[in-house]
CSV table of C-alpha atoms in Angstrom, one decimal:
chain,number,residue,atom,x,y,z
A,1498,MET,CA,11.0,-43.7,-7.0
A,1499,ASN,CA,13.9,-44.4,-4.6
A,1500,VAL,CA,14.7,-42.1,-1.7
A,1501,ARG,CA,17.1,-40.0,-3.7
A,1502,GLN,CA,14.7,-39.4,-6.5
A,1503,LYS,CA,12.0,-38.5,-4.0
A,1504,ARG,CA,14.3,-35.9,-2.5
A,1505,ARG,CA,15.2,-34.5,-5.8
A,1506,PHE,CA,11.5,-34.3,-6.7
A,1507,ALA,CA,10.8,-32.6,-3.4
A,1508,SER,CA,13.5,-30.0,-3.9
A,1509,MET,CA,12.4,-29.3,-7.5
A,1510,LEU,CA,8.8,-28.9,-6.2
A,1511,VAL,CA,9.9,-26.3,-3.6
A,1512,ILE,CA,11.7,-24.3,-6.2
A,1513,ALA,CA,8.9,-24.5,-8.7
A,1514,ILE,CA,6.4,-23.4,-6.1
A,1515,MET,CA,8.6,-20.4,-5.1
A,1516,PHE,CA,8.9,-19.2,-8.7
A,1517,GLY,CA,5.3,-20.0,-9.5
A,1518,ILE,CA,3.9,-18.0,-6.7
A,1519,THR,CA,6.2,-15.0,-6.9
A,1520,PRO,CA,4.8,-13.3,-10.0
A,1521,VAL,CA,1.2,-12.9,-8.6
A,1522,VAL,CA,2.3,-11.3,-5.4
A,1523,ASN,CA,2.5,-7.6,-4.9
A,1524,ALA,CA,5.7,-7.7,-3.0
A,1525,MET,CA,6.2,-4.0,-2.2
A,1526,HIS,CA,3.8,-3.7,0.7
A,1527,ILE,CA,4.3,-5.4,4.0
A,1528,MET,CA,1.0,-7.1,4.9
A,1529,GLU,CA,-1.1,-6.3,7.9
A,1530,GLY,CA,0.0,-8.0,11.1
A,1531,TYR,CA,3.3,-9.1,9.6
A,1532,LEU,CA,5.6,-7.0,11.7
A,1533,PRO,CA,6.1,-7.3,15.5
A,1534,PRO,CA,4.7,-4.4,17.5
A,1535,LYS,CA,8.1,-2.8,18.4
A,1536,TYR,CA,9.0,-2.6,14.7
A,1537,CYS,CA,5.7,-1.1,13.8
A,1538,ILE,CA,6.2,1.6,16.4
A,1539,ALA,CA,9.9,2.1,15.5
A,1540,TRP,CA,9.3,2.6,11.8
A,1541,GLY,CA,6.3,4.9,12.6
A,1542,ILE,CA,8.4,7.1,14.8
A,1543,LEU,CA,11.1,7.2,12.1
A,1544,CYS,CA,8.6,8.6,9.7
A,1545,ILE,CA,7.3,11.4,11.9
A,1546,PRO,CA,10.0,14.1,11.2
A,1547,PHE,CA,9.5,13.7,7.5
A,1548,LEU,CA,5.7,13.9,7.8
A,1549,VAL,CA,5.8,16.9,10.0
A,1550,ALA,CA,8.2,18.7,7.6
A,1551,GLY,CA,5.9,17.7,4.7
A,1552,PHE,CA,2.8,19.0,6.6
A,1553,VAL,CA,4.4,22.3,7.5
A,1554,GLN,CA,5.4,22.7,3.8
A,1555,MET,CA,2.0,21.9,2.6
A,1556,LYS,CA,0.3,24.2,5.0
A,1557,LYS,CA,2.5,27.1,3.8
A,1558,ILE,CA,1.7,26.3,0.2
A,1559,VAL,CA,-2.0,26.0,0.7
A,1560,SER,CA,-2.2,29.3,2.7
A,1561,GLU,CA,-0.3,31.1,-0.1
A,1562,HIS,CA,-2.2,29.5,-3.1
A,1563,ARG,CA,-5.6,28.3,-2.2
A,1564,ARG,CA,-5.9,26.5,-5.6
A,1565,ALA,CA,-3.0,24.3,-4.5
A,1566,LEU,CA,-5.2,22.2,-2.3
A,1567,LEU,CA,-7.1,20.9,-5.2
A,1568,ILE,CA,-4.0,20.3,-7.2
A,1569,LEU,CA,-2.4,18.4,-4.3
A,1570,ALA,CA,-5.6,16.3,-4.0
A,1571,MET,CA,-5.5,15.5,-7.7
A,1572,ALA,CA,-1.8,14.6,-7.3
A,1573,GLY,CA,-2.7,12.2,-4.5
A,1574,ALA,CA,-5.5,10.6,-6.5
A,1575,TYR,CA,-3.2,10.4,-9.5
A,1576,THR,CA,-0.6,8.5,-7.5
A,1577,PHE,CA,-3.2,6.2,-6.1
A,1578,VAL,CA,-4.7,5.4,-9.5
A,1579,LEU,CA,-1.2,4.9,-10.9
A,1580,SER,CA,-0.3,2.5,-8.2
A,1581,SER,CA,-3.5,0.5,-8.5
A,1582,LEU,CA,-3.2,0.0,-12.3
A,1583,LYS,CA,-1.6,-3.3,-13.2
A,1584,ILE,CA,1.3,-3.1,-15.6
A,1585,PRO,CA,1.9,-6.3,-17.5
A,1586,SER,CA,5.3,-7.7,-17.0
A,1587,LEU,CA,7.4,-8.8,-19.9
A,1588,VAL,CA,9.2,-11.7,-18.4
A,1589,THR,CA,6.8,-13.6,-16.3
A,1590,GLY,CA,3.7,-12.9,-18.3
A,1591,SER,CA,1.9,-11.7,-15.2
A,1592,SER,CA,1.2,-8.2,-14.1
A,1593,SER,CA,2.3,-6.1,-11.1
A,1594,HIS,CA,1.6,-2.8,-9.5
A,1595,PRO,CA,4.0,0.1,-10.0
A,1596,THR,CA,4.8,2.2,-7.0
A,1597,GLY,CA,4.3,5.5,-8.8
A,1598,THR,CA,6.4,7.3,-6.2
A,1599,GLY,CA,9.2,8.0,-8.6
A,1600,LEU,CA,6.9,10.0,-11.0
A,1601,GLY,CA,5.3,11.7,-8.0
A,1602,ALA,CA,8.6,12.8,-6.6
A,1603,VAL,CA,9.8,14.1,-9.9
A,1604,LEU,CA,6.5,16.0,-10.6
A,1605,PHE,CA,5.6,17.2,-7.1
A,1606,GLY,CA,8.8,17.3,-5.1
A,1607,LEU,CA,9.8,15.5,-2.0
A,1608,SER,CA,8.1,16.9,1.1
A,1609,ILE,CA,4.7,16.9,-0.7
A,1610,MET,CA,5.2,13.3,-1.7
A,1611,SER,CA,5.7,12.1,1.9
A,1612,ILE,CA,2.3,13.4,3.0
A,1613,LEU,CA,0.5,12.3,-0.2
A,1614,GLY,CA,2.3,8.9,0.1
A,1615,VAL,CA,0.9,8.3,3.6
A,1616,ILE,CA,-2.7,9.1,2.4
A,1617,VAL,CA,-2.3,6.9,-0.6
A,1618,LEU,CA,-1.0,4.0,1.5
A,1619,LEU,CA,-3.9,4.5,3.9
A,1620,PHE,CA,-6.3,4.3,0.9
A,1621,GLN,CA,-4.5,1.2,-0.5
A,1622,ALA,CA,-4.9,-0.5,2.9
A,1623,LEU,CA,-8.6,0.4,3.2
A,1624,LEU,CA,-9.7,0.1,-0.4
A,1625,LEU,CA,-7.5,-2.6,-1.9
A,1626,ALA,CA,-6.1,-4.4,1.2
A,1627,HIS,CA,-2.5,-3.7,0.1
A,1628,GLY,CA,-0.5,-3.1,3.2
A,1629,GLY,CA,-2.2,-2.4,6.5
A,1630,LEU,CA,-2.8,-0.1,9.4
A,1631,THR,CA,-0.1,-1.5,11.8
A,1632,THR,CA,2.4,-1.7,9.0
A,1633,LEU,CA,1.6,1.8,7.8
A,1634,GLY,CA,4.8,3.2,9.4
A,1635,ALA,CA,7.1,0.7,7.7
A,1636,ASN,CA,5.4,1.0,4.4
A,1637,THR,CA,5.5,4.8,4.6
A,1638,PHE,CA,9.2,4.7,5.2
A,1639,SER,CA,10.0,2.5,2.3
A,1640,MET,CA,7.5,3.8,-0.3
A,1641,ALA,CA,6.8,7.4,0.6
A,1642,ILE,CA,10.1,8.5,2.1
A,1643,ALA,CA,13.1,6.3,1.1
A,1644,GLY,CA,12.0,5.6,-2.6
A,1645,PRO,CA,11.1,9.2,-3.5
A,1646,PHE,CA,14.1,10.5,-1.7
A,1647,LEU,CA,16.5,8.5,-3.9
A,1648,SER,CA,14.4,9.2,-7.0
A,1649,TYR,CA,14.5,12.9,-6.4
A,1650,GLY,CA,18.2,12.9,-5.6
A,1651,ILE,CA,19.0,11.0,-8.8
A,1652,TYR,CA,16.8,13.3,-10.8
A,1653,LYS,CA,18.5,16.4,-9.4
A,1654,LEU,CA,21.9,14.9,-9.9
A,1655,GLY,CA,21.1,14.1,-13.5
A,1656,GLU,CA,20.0,17.7,-14.0
A,1657,LYS,CA,23.3,18.9,-12.6
A,1658,MET,CA,25.3,16.6,-14.7
A,1659,LYS,CA,23.3,17.7,-17.7
A,1660,LEU,CA,22.2,14.2,-18.6
A,1661,PRO,CA,19.3,14.0,-21.1
A,1662,LYS,CA,16.1,14.5,-19.1
A,1663,VAL,CA,14.6,11.2,-20.3
A,1664,LEU,CA,17.6,9.3,-19.1
A,1665,SER,CA,17.7,10.9,-15.7
A,1666,VAL,CA,14.0,10.3,-15.2
A,1667,PHE,CA,14.4,6.7,-16.2
A,1668,LEU,CA,17.2,6.2,-13.7
A,1669,ALA,CA,15.4,8.1,-11.0
A,1670,ALA,CA,12.2,6.0,-11.3
A,1671,ALA,CA,13.9,2.6,-11.8
A,1672,LEU,CA,16.4,3.0,-9.0
A,1673,GLY,CA,13.8,4.5,-6.7
A,1674,ASP,CA,11.7,1.5,-7.3
A,1675,LEU,CA,14.6,-0.9,-6.6
A,1676,PHE,CA,15.6,1.0,-3.5
A,1677,THR,CA,12.0,0.8,-2.2
A,1678,TYR,CA,12.1,-3.0,-2.6
A,1679,CYS,CA,15.6,-3.2,-0.9
A,1680,ILE,CA,14.2,-1.3,2.1
A,1681,THR,CA,11.2,-3.5,2.3
A,1682,SER,CA,13.4,-6.6,2.2
A,1683,PHE,CA,15.6,-5.1,4.9
A,1684,GLN,CA,12.6,-4.3,7.0
A,1685,LEU,CA,11.4,-7.8,6.9
A,1686,ALA,CA,14.9,-9.2,7.5
A,1687,LEU,CA,15.4,-7.0,10.5
A,1688,ALA,CA,12.2,-8.2,12.0
A,1689,TYR,CA,12.8,-11.9,11.1
A,1690,PRO,CA,16.6,-12.6,11.1
A,1691,SER,CA,17.4,-16.0,9.6
A,1692,GLU,CA,18.3,-18.9,12.0
A,1693,VAL,CA,21.5,-19.5,10.1
A,1694,GLY,CA,23.4,-16.3,9.2
A,1695,GLY,CA,21.1,-13.7,10.9
A,1696,ILE,CA,19.9,-10.5,9.4
A,1697,VAL,CA,22.2,-10.5,6.4
A,1698,ALA,CA,21.2,-14.0,5.3
A,1699,SER,CA,17.5,-13.2,5.8
A,1700,ALA,CA,17.8,-10.0,3.7
A,1701,GLN,CA,19.5,-12.0,0.9
A,1702,LYS,CA,16.6,-14.5,0.9
A,1703,PHE,CA,14.0,-11.7,0.6
A,1704,LEU,CA,16.0,-9.8,-2.0
A,1705,GLY,CA,16.5,-13.0,-4.0
A,1706,ILE,CA,12.9,-14.1,-4.0
A,1707,PHE,CA,11.4,-10.7,-4.8
A,1708,ALA,CA,14.0,-9.9,-7.4
A,1709,VAL,CA,12.2,-12.1,-9.9
A,1710,THR,CA,9.4,-9.7,-10.1
A,1711,GLN,CA,10.9,-6.5,-8.9
A,1712,ILE,CA,13.8,-6.0,-11.3
A,1713,PRO,CA,11.8,-6.3,-14.5
A,1714,LEU,CA,9.1,-4.2,-12.9
A,1715,ALA,CA,11.6,-1.5,-11.9
A,1716,ILE,CA,12.9,-1.3,-15.5
A,1717,ILE,CA,9.4,-1.1,-16.9
A,1718,GLU,CA,8.4,1.5,-14.4
A,1719,GLY,CA,11.5,3.5,-15.4
A,1720,ILE,CA,10.6,3.3,-19.1
A,1721,VAL,CA,7.0,4.2,-18.5
A,1722,THR,CA,7.9,7.2,-16.2
A,1723,ALA,CA,10.4,8.4,-18.7
A,1724,LEU,CA,7.8,8.2,-21.5
A,1725,VAL,CA,5.2,10.0,-19.4
A,1726,ILE,CA,7.6,12.8,-18.6
A,1727,ALA,CA,8.6,13.1,-22.3
A,1728,ALA,CA,4.9,13.2,-23.3
A,1729,LEU,CA,4.2,15.8,-20.7
A,1730,GLU,CA,7.1,18.0,-21.8
A,1731,ASN,CA,5.8,17.8,-25.4
A,1732,TYR,CA,2.2,18.8,-24.9
A,1733,ALA,CA,1.6,19.9,-21.4
A,1734,LYS,CA,4.3,22.5,-20.7
A,1735,SER,CA,1.8,25.0,-19.3
A,1736,GLU,CA,0.4,22.4,-16.9
A,1737,LEU,CA,3.9,21.5,-15.7
A,1738,GLU,CA,4.5,25.2,-15.1
A,1739,ASP,CA,1.2,25.3,-13.3
A,1740,ILE,CA,2.4,22.9,-10.6
A,1741,GLY,CA,5.8,24.5,-10.7
A,1742,TYR,CA,5.2,26.6,-7.7
A,1743,LEU,CA,4.8,23.5,-5.5
A,1744,LYS,CA,8.5,22.8,-6.2
A,1745,ILE,CA,9.8,26.4,-6.3
A,1746,ASP,CA,8.6,26.7,-2.7
A,1747,VAL,CA,10.4,23.5,-1.8
A,1748,ALA,CA,13.6,24.9,-3.3
A,1749,LYS,CA,13.3,28.1,-1.4
A,1750,GLU,CA,12.7,26.2,1.8
A,1751,GLY,CA,15.9,24.2,1.1
A,1752,LYS,CA,18.0,27.4,1.0
B,248,MET,CA,-13.0,-1.7,-4.7
B,249,MET,CA,-13.9,-2.8,-1.2
B,250,ASP,CA,-15.6,0.5,-0.5
B,251,LYS,CA,-18.6,-0.4,-2.6
B,252,ILE,CA,-19.3,-3.4,-0.4
B,253,ALA,CA,-19.0,-1.3,2.7
B,254,TYR,CA,-21.9,0.9,1.7
B,255,SER,CA,-24.2,-2.0,1.4
B,256,SER,CA,-23.1,-3.8,4.6
B,257,LYS,CA,-25.6,-4.3,7.4
B,258,LEU,CA,-23.3,-2.6,9.9
B,259,ARG,CA,-23.1,0.6,7.8
B,260,GLU,CA,-25.5,2.5,10.0
B,261,LYS,CA,-23.5,1.8,13.2
B,262,ASN,CA,-21.3,4.4,14.7
B,263,PRO,CA,-17.9,4.4,12.9
B,264,CYS,CA,-15.9,5.1,16.0
B,265,LEU,CA,-17.4,2.0,17.6
B,266,LYS,CA,-16.5,-0.1,14.6
B,267,THR,CA,-13.0,1.3,14.4
B,268,VAL,CA,-12.3,0.8,18.1
B,269,PHE,CA,-13.6,-2.8,17.8
B,270,ALA,CA,-11.5,-3.6,14.7
B,271,VAL,CA,-8.3,-1.8,15.6
B,272,GLY,CA,-8.5,-3.0,19.2
B,273,THR,CA,-8.8,-6.6,18.1
B,274,LEU,CA,-6.0,-6.0,15.6
B,275,LEU,CA,-3.7,-4.7,18.3
B,276,LEU,CA,-4.5,-7.5,20.7
B,277,CYS,CA,-3.7,-10.0,17.9
B,278,ILE,CA,-0.4,-8.4,17.1
B,279,PHE,CA,0.7,-8.1,20.8
B,280,THR,CA,-0.1,-11.7,21.7
B,281,ARG,CA,1.1,-13.3,18.4
B,282,ASN,CA,-0.3,-16.7,19.5
B,283,LEU,CA,-1.5,-19.4,17.2
B,284,LEU,CA,-4.6,-20.3,19.2
B,285,PHE,CA,-5.6,-16.8,20.0
B,286,SER,CA,-5.2,-15.7,16.4
B,287,SER,CA,-7.2,-18.6,15.0
B,288,PHE,CA,-9.9,-17.7,17.5
B,289,ILE,CA,-10.0,-14.1,16.2
B,290,LEU,CA,-9.9,-15.3,12.6
B,291,ILE,CA,-12.9,-17.6,13.1
B,292,GLY,CA,-14.8,-14.9,15.0
B,293,MET,CA,-14.1,-12.2,12.4
B,294,GLY,CA,-14.9,-14.6,9.6
B,295,LEU,CA,-18.3,-15.3,11.1
B,296,LEU,CA,-19.1,-11.6,11.7
B,297,LEU,CA,-18.1,-10.8,8.1
B,298,LYS,CA,-20.2,-13.7,6.7
B,299,THR,CA,-23.3,-12.5,8.6
B,300,TYR,CA,-23.1,-8.8,8.1
B,301,VAL,CA,-21.4,-8.4,4.7
B,302,LYS,CA,-23.0,-9.6,1.5
B,303,THR,CA,-21.0,-9.8,-1.6
B,304,SER,CA,-20.4,-12.1,-4.5
B,305,LEU,CA,-18.4,-15.4,-4.3
B,306,HIS,CA,-16.0,-14.1,-6.8
B,307,MET,CA,-15.2,-11.1,-4.6
B,308,TRP,CA,-14.8,-13.3,-1.5
B,309,ILE,CA,-12.3,-15.6,-3.4
B,310,HIS,CA,-10.3,-12.6,-4.5
B,311,LEU,CA,-10.3,-11.1,-0.9
B,312,ILE,CA,-9.1,-14.4,0.5
B,313,VAL,CA,-6.6,-15.6,-2.1
B,314,VAL,CA,-4.4,-12.4,-2.3
B,315,PRO,CA,-3.3,-12.3,1.3
B,316,ILE,CA,-2.9,-16.0,1.5
B,317,LEU,CA,-0.4,-16.0,-1.4
B,318,PHE,CA,1.6,-13.1,0.1
B,319,VAL,CA,1.6,-14.7,3.6
B,320,ILE,CA,2.6,-18.1,2.3
B,321,LEU,CA,5.4,-16.7,0.2
B,322,SER,CA,6.9,-14.5,2.9
B,323,THR,CA,6.5,-17.2,5.5
B,324,ILE,CA,8.3,-19.7,3.3
B,325,THR,CA,11.1,-17.2,2.9
B,326,ILE,CA,11.4,-16.7,6.6
B,327,LEU,CA,11.1,-20.4,7.4
B,328,ILE,CA,13.6,-21.9,5.0
B,329,ASN,CA,17.3,-21.5,5.5
B,330,ILE,CA,20.1,-22.3,3.1
B,331,SER,CA,22.7,-24.1,5.1
B,332,LYS,CA,25.4,-26.7,4.8
B,333,GLU,CA,24.1,-28.4,8.0
B,334,PRO,CA,20.6,-29.8,8.2
B,335,LEU,CA,18.5,-28.3,11.1
B,336,SER,CA,16.1,-30.2,13.4
B,337,GLY,CA,12.8,-29.7,11.4
B,338,PHE,CA,13.3,-30.9,7.9
B,339,ALA,CA,16.0,-30.7,5.2
B,340,VAL,CA,15.9,-31.0,1.5
B,341,PRO,CA,19.3,-31.5,-0.1
B,342,ILE,CA,20.2,-29.7,-3.3
B,343,GLY,CA,23.8,-30.7,-4.2
B,344,ALA,CA,26.0,-29.8,-1.3
B,345,ILE,CA,23.6,-27.5,0.5
B,346,TYR,CA,20.3,-28.0,2.3
B,347,LEU,CA,17.1,-26.1,2.2
B,348,THR,CA,16.3,-26.6,5.9
B,349,ALA,CA,14.4,-25.3,8.9
B,350,SER,CA,14.4,-26.0,12.7
B,351,LYS,CA,11.4,-27.1,14.7
B,352,GLU,CA,11.3,-23.7,16.5
B,353,GLY,CA,11.4,-22.0,13.2
B,354,ILE,CA,8.4,-23.9,12.0
B,355,LYS,CA,6.5,-23.0,15.2
B,356,THR,CA,7.3,-19.3,14.9
B,357,SER,CA,6.3,-19.3,11.2
B,358,CYS,CA,3.0,-20.9,12.0
B,359,ASN,CA,2.4,-18.3,14.7
B,360,LEU,CA,3.3,-15.6,12.3
B,361,ALA,CA,1.2,-16.8,9.4
B,362,MET,CA,-1.9,-17.1,11.7
B,363,THR,CA,-1.3,-13.7,13.2
B,364,ALA,CA,-1.1,-12.2,9.8
B,365,PHE,CA,-4.4,-13.9,8.7
B,366,ALA,CA,-6.2,-12.8,11.8
B,367,SER,CA,-4.9,-9.2,11.5
B,368,ILE,CA,-6.0,-9.1,7.8
B,369,SER,CA,-9.5,-10.3,8.9
B,370,CYS,CA,-9.6,-7.4,11.3
B,371,LEU,CA,-8.6,-5.0,8.6
B,372,TYR,CA,-11.3,-6.5,6.3
B,373,PHE,CA,-13.9,-6.0,9.0
B,374,LEU,CA,-13.1,-2.3,9.2
B,375,SER,CA,-13.0,-1.7,5.5
B,376,LEU,CA,-15.9,-3.9,4.5
B,377,THR,CA,-18.3,-2.3,7.0
B,378,THR,CA,-17.1,1.3,7.2
B,379,PRO,CA,-16.9,3.6,4.1
B,380,VAL,CA,-14.0,6.0,4.0
B,381,ILE,CA,-16.3,9.0,4.4
B,382,ASP,CA,-17.4,7.6,7.8
B,383,LEU,CA,-13.8,7.1,8.8
B,384,LEU,CA,-13.3,10.8,8.4
B,385,THR,CA,-15.5,11.3,11.4
B,386,VAL,CA,-13.1,9.0,13.3
B,387,LEU,CA,-10.2,11.1,12.2
B,388,LYS,CA,-12.0,14.2,13.4
B,389,VAL,CA,-12.6,12.7,16.8
B,390,ILE,CA,-8.9,11.9,17.2
B,391,ARG,CA,-8.1,15.5,16.3
B,392,CYS,CA,-6.4,15.0,13.0
B,393,PRO,CA,-5.5,18.4,11.4
B,394,SER,CA,-8.4,19.7,9.2
B,395,LEU,CA,-6.0,20.2,6.2
B,396,ILE,CA,-5.3,16.4,6.2
B,397,ILE,CA,-9.0,15.5,6.5
B,398,GLU,CA,-9.9,17.8,3.7
B,399,LEU,CA,-7.1,16.4,1.6
B,400,ILE,CA,-8.3,12.9,2.3
B,401,LEU,CA,-11.9,13.8,1.4
B,402,LEU,CA,-10.8,15.4,-1.9
B,403,ILE,CA,-8.4,12.6,-2.8
B,404,TYR,CA,-11.1,10.0,-2.2
B,405,ARG,CA,-13.5,11.8,-4.5
B,406,PHE,CA,-10.9,12.3,-7.2
B,407,ILE,CA,-9.7,8.7,-7.1
B,408,PHE,CA,-13.0,7.5,-8.6
B,409,ILE,CA,-13.1,10.3,-11.2
B,410,LEU,CA,-9.5,9.5,-12.3
B,411,ALA,CA,-10.1,5.7,-12.2
B,412,ASN,CA,-13.1,6.1,-14.4
B,413,THR,CA,-11.2,8.3,-16.9
B,414,ALA,CA,-8.3,5.9,-16.9
B,415,SER,CA,-10.5,2.9,-17.6
B,416,SER,CA,-12.3,4.6,-20.5
B,417,ILE,CA,-9.1,5.7,-22.1
B,418,HIS,CA,-7.8,2.2,-21.7
B,419,THR,CA,-10.9,0.8,-23.4
B,420,ALA,CA,-10.6,3.3,-26.2
B,421,GLN,CA,-6.9,2.3,-26.7
B,422,LYS,CA,-7.7,-1.4,-26.7
B,423,CYS,CA,-10.3,-0.7,-29.5
B,424,ARG,CA,-7.5,0.8,-31.5
B,425,LEU,CA,-5.3,-2.3,-31.0
B,426,SER,CA,-3.0,-0.9,-28.4
B,427,GLU,CA,-2.2,-4.3,-27.1
B,428,THR,CA,-0.8,-5.8,-30.3
B,429,ASN,CA,2.7,-6.2,-28.9
B,430,TYR,CA,4.7,-5.2,-25.9
B,431,ARG,CA,6.0,-2.0,-27.5
B,432,THR,CA,2.7,-0.6,-28.4
B,433,LEU,CA,1.3,-1.6,-25.1
B,434,LEU,CA,4.0,0.3,-23.2
B,435,SER,CA,3.6,3.4,-25.4
B,436,ALA,CA,-0.2,3.3,-24.9
B,437,TRP,CA,0.3,3.0,-21.2
B,438,SER,CA,2.6,6.0,-21.0
B,439,GLN,CA,0.3,8.1,-23.3
B,440,MET,CA,-2.6,7.3,-21.1
B,441,LEU,CA,-0.8,8.3,-17.9
B,442,ALA,CA,0.4,11.5,-19.5
B,443,ILE,CA,-3.1,12.4,-20.7
B,444,LEU,CA,-4.5,11.4,-17.3
B,445,PHE,CA,-2.2,13.9,-15.7
B,446,VAL,CA,-3.3,16.7,-17.9
B,447,LEU,CA,-7.0,15.8,-17.5
B,448,ALA,CA,-6.5,15.6,-13.7
B,449,LEU,CA,-5.1,19.2,-13.6
B,450,LYS,CA,-7.9,20.5,-15.8
B,451,ARG,CA,-10.4,18.8,-13.6
B,452,SER,CA,-8.9,20.3,-10.5
B,453,ARG,CA,-9.1,23.7,-12.0
B,454,ALA,CA,-12.7,23.3,-12.9
B,455,VAL,CA,-13.5,22.0,-9.4
B,456,TYR,CA,-11.7,25.0,-7.9
B,457,ASP,CA,-13.8,27.4,-10.0
B,458,ALA,CA,-17.0,25.6,-9.0
B,459,MET,CA,-16.0,25.8,-5.4
B,460,GLU,CA,-15.1,29.4,-5.6
B,461,ALA,CA,-18.5,30.2,-7.2
B,462,ARG,CA,-20.1,28.6,-4.1
B,463,CYS,CA,-18.2,30.8,-1.7
B,464,TYR,CA,-15.2,28.5,-0.9
B,465,ASP,CA,-13.0,30.3,1.6
B,466,GLY,CA,-10.3,27.8,2.3
B,467,ARG,CA,-12.5,25.5,4.4
B,468,ILE,CA,-14.7,22.7,3.3
B,469,ASN,CA,-17.7,22.4,5.6
B,470,VAL,CA,-19.5,19.2,5.3
B,471,LEU,CA,-22.1,17.9,7.7
B,472,LEU,CA,-21.0,14.5,9.0
B,473,GLU,CA,-23.6,12.3,10.4
B,474,MET,CA,-22.7,10.5,13.6
B,475,PRO,CA,-25.0,7.8,14.7
B,476,GLN,CA,-25.4,7.6,18.5
B,477,VAL,CA,-23.7,4.8,20.4
B,478,SER,CA,-26.3,3.1,22.6
B,479,ILE,CA,-25.4,2.2,26.2
B,480,LYS,CA,-26.0,-1.5,25.3
B,481,GLU,CA,-23.3,-1.2,22.6
B,482,LYS,CA,-20.9,0.4,24.9
B,483,TRP,CA,-21.3,-2.4,27.5
B,484,MET,CA,-21.0,-5.0,24.8
B,485,LEU,CA,-17.7,-3.5,23.5
B,486,GLY,CA,-16.4,-3.2,27.1
B,487,GLY,CA,-17.4,-6.8,27.8
B,488,TYR,CA,-15.9,-8.0,24.6
B,489,PHE,CA,-12.5,-6.4,25.3
B,490,GLY,CA,-12.5,-7.6,28.9
B,491,PHE,CA,-13.1,-11.1,27.7
B,492,MET,CA,-10.5,-10.9,25.0
B,493,ILE,CA,-7.8,-9.6,27.3
B,494,LEU,CA,-8.6,-12.3,29.8
B,495,LEU,CA,-8.4,-14.9,27.1
B,496,ALA,CA,-5.1,-13.5,25.9
B,497,ILE,CA,-3.7,-13.7,29.4
B,498,ILE,CA,-4.9,-17.2,29.9
B,499,ILE,CA,-3.6,-18.4,26.6
B,500,GLY,CA,-0.3,-16.5,27.1
B,501,LEU,CA,0.3,-18.2,30.4
């Protein structure tokens, strides 16, 4: 090989490795120790108001309906199990974890989801080593607050615009998933701006690399969430009404 | 799940607060110094501790080690490599008119970052491989976490295993009925399973509530939590350890 061929070979190798590794990685969580301390603290502080609001809401619900505590716990466990299952991905032939927050937000409402999300993330860090303790704040913001926020917003918007329920649930879950991954990329980019081009270039790099797995995954999660909601509407109407009061209270609080 | 290993670790009987302070303290030191040498020191130390006190299969070790390595390598490559028209000082691989390139400082920061991440993950592993979640609840109680949250964590922890079991048996049953023939059947089986899981979860929660009500549940779950004593020797050792580590961090930092 001459020098040029060697260079070409090297560049091909780099690209091949990038694409080869990407599918295995669970890109949504920021790993333990990956953020500098000031970002850990900043993201943590940003989460506090949402968590406090969620906690107050939850306390009110539990004091009014004692049974709700058990349902909330089941909801948390359900979100955890959902996010620990591996959904096989169509394109890359590998599998990846869904976030499950879209479904959670649609079923249980927003403020509940933030508290459940923190607990689920804590469990994921301790039981599965996804995410970590110092990056809990950043992960909470992207996965338990930003993602569900958008999902819930889109779901409500879909309801208002009288879109078919399946479609609005699909959009809510898929876009919520994508939004989570954009926020994660942004968080990483903010902490590690690129040497050439700064934060924007860095964000583009992260978005580009994680897009390979995340876009198909978001679509699949959207489809699965829509199918789950459709199935629940069909034969679990009474159960849905059962958890309805979790959301009715939220609505009242909003007014 | 890593919890299973924690129950059989040799440090299981030690005071959970002690273990948490040790692991989280080291983790914080590691993140605040962000130094290659210091992190490798912590990584080796934690690795030795884990090897002595935690016994698990080779397969599990490989899994525990490989997953973070992949993530760290991928993210670090992303941070390291720039796409630019001008080659930087470190190295440059040309693709057409542009370069995949990095500066020398960039390489240095990335090495620091990768090592810090590995060392922090080893601290996290130390905590979760020696301390079951139930023991961590005592720690939460000590730092005055609201009791509603502690109860919720306790219940979620219990329900996770129930639901995971149910999910895996439904999955097996579906596989027996050829649910994985093609991608369409697979997706529909998935969503059916999740929907049924949801219904079963609610049913289960109702049953658990009735059972608790029958046993005089009044809105508060009272469980006796055992708290092993911390011996004076252990306190001194912990104090000495952190003194030494902080000193080391200052020396290396200078």
